[in-house]
Coordinates of N, CA, C and O in Angstrom, one line a residue:
X1 N 241.8 178.9 116.9 CA 241.7 179.0 115.5 C 242.1 177.6 114.9 O 243.0 177.0 115.3
X2 N 241.4 177.2 113.9 CA 241.7 175.9 113.3 C 242.7 176.0 112.2 O 243.0 177.1 111.6
X3 N 243.4 174.9 111.9 CA 244.4 174.8 110.9 C 243.7 174.9 109.5 O 242.7 174.3 109.3
X4 N 244.3 175.5 108.6 CA 243.8 175.6 107.2 C 244.1 174.3 106.5 O 245.1 173.6 106.8
X5 N 243.2 174.0 105.6 CA 243.4 172.7 104.8 C 244.6 172.9 103.8 O 244.8 174.0 103.2
X6 N 245.3 171.9 103.6 CA 246.4 171.9 102.6 C 246.0 171.2 101.3 O 245.2 170.3 101.3
X7 N 246.6 171.7 100.2 CA 246.3 171.1 98.9 C 246.9 169.6 98.9 O 247.9 169.4 99.5
X8 N 246.2 168.7 98.2 CA 246.6 167.4 98.1 C 247.6 167.1 97.0 O 248.4 166.2 97.0
X9 N 247.6 168.0 95.9 CA 248.4 167.8 94.8 C 248.7 169.2 94.1 O 247.9 170.1 94.3
X10 N 249.7 169.2 93.3 CA 250.1 170.5 92.5 C 249.0 170.7 91.4 O 248.8 169.7 90.7
X11 N 248.5 171.9 91.2 CA 247.5 172.1 90.2 C 248.2 172.1 88.8 O 247.5 172.1 87.8
X12 N 249.5 172.2 88.7 CA 250.2 172.2 87.4 C 250.6 170.8 87.0 O 250.4 170.5 85.8
X13 N 251.3 170.0 87.8 CA 251.8 168.7 87.4 C 251.1 167.5 88.1 O 251.3 166.4 87.7
X14 N 250.3 167.8 89.1 CA 249.6 166.7 89.8 C 250.4 166.0 90.8 O 249.9 165.0 91.5
X15 N 251.6 166.3 91.1 CA 252.5 165.6 92.0 C 252.1 166.0 93.5 O 251.5 167.1 93.7
X16 N 252.4 165.2 94.4 CA 252.1 165.4 95.8 C 253.2 166.0 96.7 O 253.1 166.1 97.9
X17 N 254.4 166.3 96.0 CA 255.5 166.8 96.8 C 255.4 168.3 97.0 O 256.0 169.1 96.4
X18 N 254.5 168.7 97.9 CA 254.2 170.1 98.2 C 254.8 170.5 99.6 O 254.8 169.7 100.5
X19 N 255.2 171.7 99.7 CA 255.6 172.3 101.0 C 255.1 173.7 101.1 O 255.0 174.4 100.0
X20 N 254.9 174.2 102.3 CA 254.5 175.6 102.4 C 255.5 176.6 101.8 O 256.7 176.4 102.0
X21 N 255.1 177.6 101.1 CA 256.0 178.6 100.5 C 256.4 179.7 101.5 O 255.8 179.9 102.5
X22 N 257.5 180.3 101.1 CA 258.0 181.4 101.9 C 257.3 182.8 101.6 O 257.5 183.7 102.3
X23 N 256.4 182.8 100.6 CA 255.8 184.1 100.2 C 254.7 184.5 101.2 O 254.1 185.6 101.0
X24 N 254.3 183.7 102.1 CA 253.2 184.0 103.0 C 252.1 183.1 103.0 O 252.1 182.0 102.6
X25 N 250.9 183.6 103.6 CA 249.7 182.8 103.8 C 249.2 182.2 102.5 O 249.0 183.0 101.5
X26 N 249.0 180.9 102.4 CA 248.4 180.3 101.2 C 249.4 180.0 100.1 O 249.0 179.5 99.1
X27 N 250.6 180.3 100.3 CA 251.7 180.0 99.3 C 252.2 178.6 99.5 O 252.4 178.1 100.6
X28 N 252.4 177.9 98.3 CA 252.9 176.5 98.3 C 253.9 176.4 97.2 O 253.8 177.1 96.2
X29 N 254.8 175.4 97.4 CA 255.9 175.2 96.4 C 255.8 173.7 96.1 O 255.7 172.8 97.0
X30 N 256.0 173.4 94.8 CA 256.0 172.0 94.4 C 257.4 171.6 94.1 O 258.1 172.2 93.3
X31 N 257.9 170.5 94.7 CA 259.2 170.0 94.6 C 259.4 169.3 93.2 O 260.5 169.2 92.8
X32 N 258.3 168.8 92.6 CA 258.4 168.0 91.4 C 258.6 168.9 90.2 O 259.5 168.7 89.4
X33 N 257.8 170.0 90.0 CA 257.9 170.8 88.9 C 258.5 172.2 89.2 O 258.6 173.0 88.3
X34 N 258.9 172.4 90.4 CA 259.6 173.6 90.8 C 258.8 174.9 90.6 O 259.3 175.9 90.3
X35 N 257.5 174.8 90.8 CA 256.6 175.9 90.7 C 256.1 176.3 92.0 O 255.9 175.5 92.9
X36 N 255.8 177.6 92.2 CA 255.1 178.1 93.4 C 253.8 178.7 93.0 O 253.6 179.2 91.9
X37 N 252.8 178.4 93.9 CA 251.4 178.9 93.6 C 250.8 179.3 94.9 O 251.3 179.0 96.0
X38 N 249.7 180.1 94.9 CA 249.0 180.5 96.0 C 247.5 180.2 96.0 O 246.9 180.4 94.9
X39 N 247.0 179.7 97.1 CA 245.6 179.4 97.1 C 244.9 180.5 97.9 O 245.4 181.0 98.9
X40 N 243.7 180.9 97.4 CA 243.0 182.0 98.0 C 241.5 181.7 97.9 O 241.0 181.4 96.8
X41 N 240.8 181.8 99.0 CA 239.3 181.6 99.1 C 238.7 182.9 98.7 O 239.0 184.0 99.3
X42 N 237.9 182.9 97.6 CA 237.3 184.2 97.1 C 235.9 184.5 97.8 O 235.5 185.6 97.9
X43 N 235.2 183.5 98.2 CA 233.9 183.7 98.8 C 232.9 182.7 98.3 O 233.2 181.8 97.5
X44 N 231.7 182.8 98.8 CA 230.6 181.9 98.4 C 229.8 182.5 97.2 O 229.6 183.8 97.1
X45 N 229.3 181.7 96.3 CA 228.5 182.2 95.2 C 227.1 182.5 95.7 O 226.5 181.8 96.5
X46 N 226.6 183.6 95.3 CA 225.3 184.1 95.7 C 224.2 183.2 95.3 O 223.2 182.9 96.0
X47 N 224.3 182.6 94.1 CA 223.2 181.8 93.6 C 223.3 180.3 94.0 O 222.4 179.5 93.8
X48 N 224.5 179.9 94.5 CA 224.6 178.6 95.0 C 224.8 177.5 93.9 O 224.9 177.8 92.7
X49 N 224.6 176.3 94.3 CA 224.7 175.2 93.4 C 223.4 174.4 93.3 O 222.8 174.2 94.4
X50 N 222.9 174.1 92.1 CA 221.7 173.4 92.0 C 221.8 172.2 91.1 O 222.7 172.2 90.3
X51 N 221.0 171.2 91.2 CA 221.0 170.0 90.4 C 220.2 170.2 89.2 O 219.1 170.7 89.2
X52 N 220.7 169.7 88.1 CA 219.9 169.6 86.8 C 219.0 168.4 86.9 O 219.1 167.5 87.8
X53 N 218.0 168.3 86.0 CA 217.1 167.1 86.0 C 217.8 165.8 85.8 O 217.3 164.8 86.3
X54 N 218.9 165.8 85.1 CA 219.6 164.5 84.9 C 220.7 164.2 85.9 O 221.4 163.2 85.8
X55 N 220.7 164.9 87.0 CA 221.6 164.7 88.1 C 223.0 165.4 88.0 O 223.8 165.2 89.0
X56 N 223.3 166.1 86.9 CA 224.5 166.8 86.8 C 224.4 168.1 87.7 O 223.4 168.6 87.9
X57 N 225.6 168.5 88.2 CA 225.7 169.7 89.0 C 225.8 170.9 88.1 O 226.6 170.9 87.1
X58 N 225.0 171.9 88.3 CA 225.1 173.2 87.5 C 225.3 174.3 88.4 O 224.8 174.3 89.6
X59 N 225.9 175.3 87.9 CA 226.1 176.6 88.7 C 225.1 177.6 88.2 O 224.8 177.7 87.0

């Protein structure tokens, strides 16, 4: 089984001082803002991602 990807920065403060949390799978703790958060993959979108005529990504 492959290793899961780790977040590069805290979604709240943007700092990179992250460590795995004690709450279980996908839990992370930020040492800078003292917050804990959890990442969870929800699934793939059925309609996917398509390009607009001007090059912007649209869902």
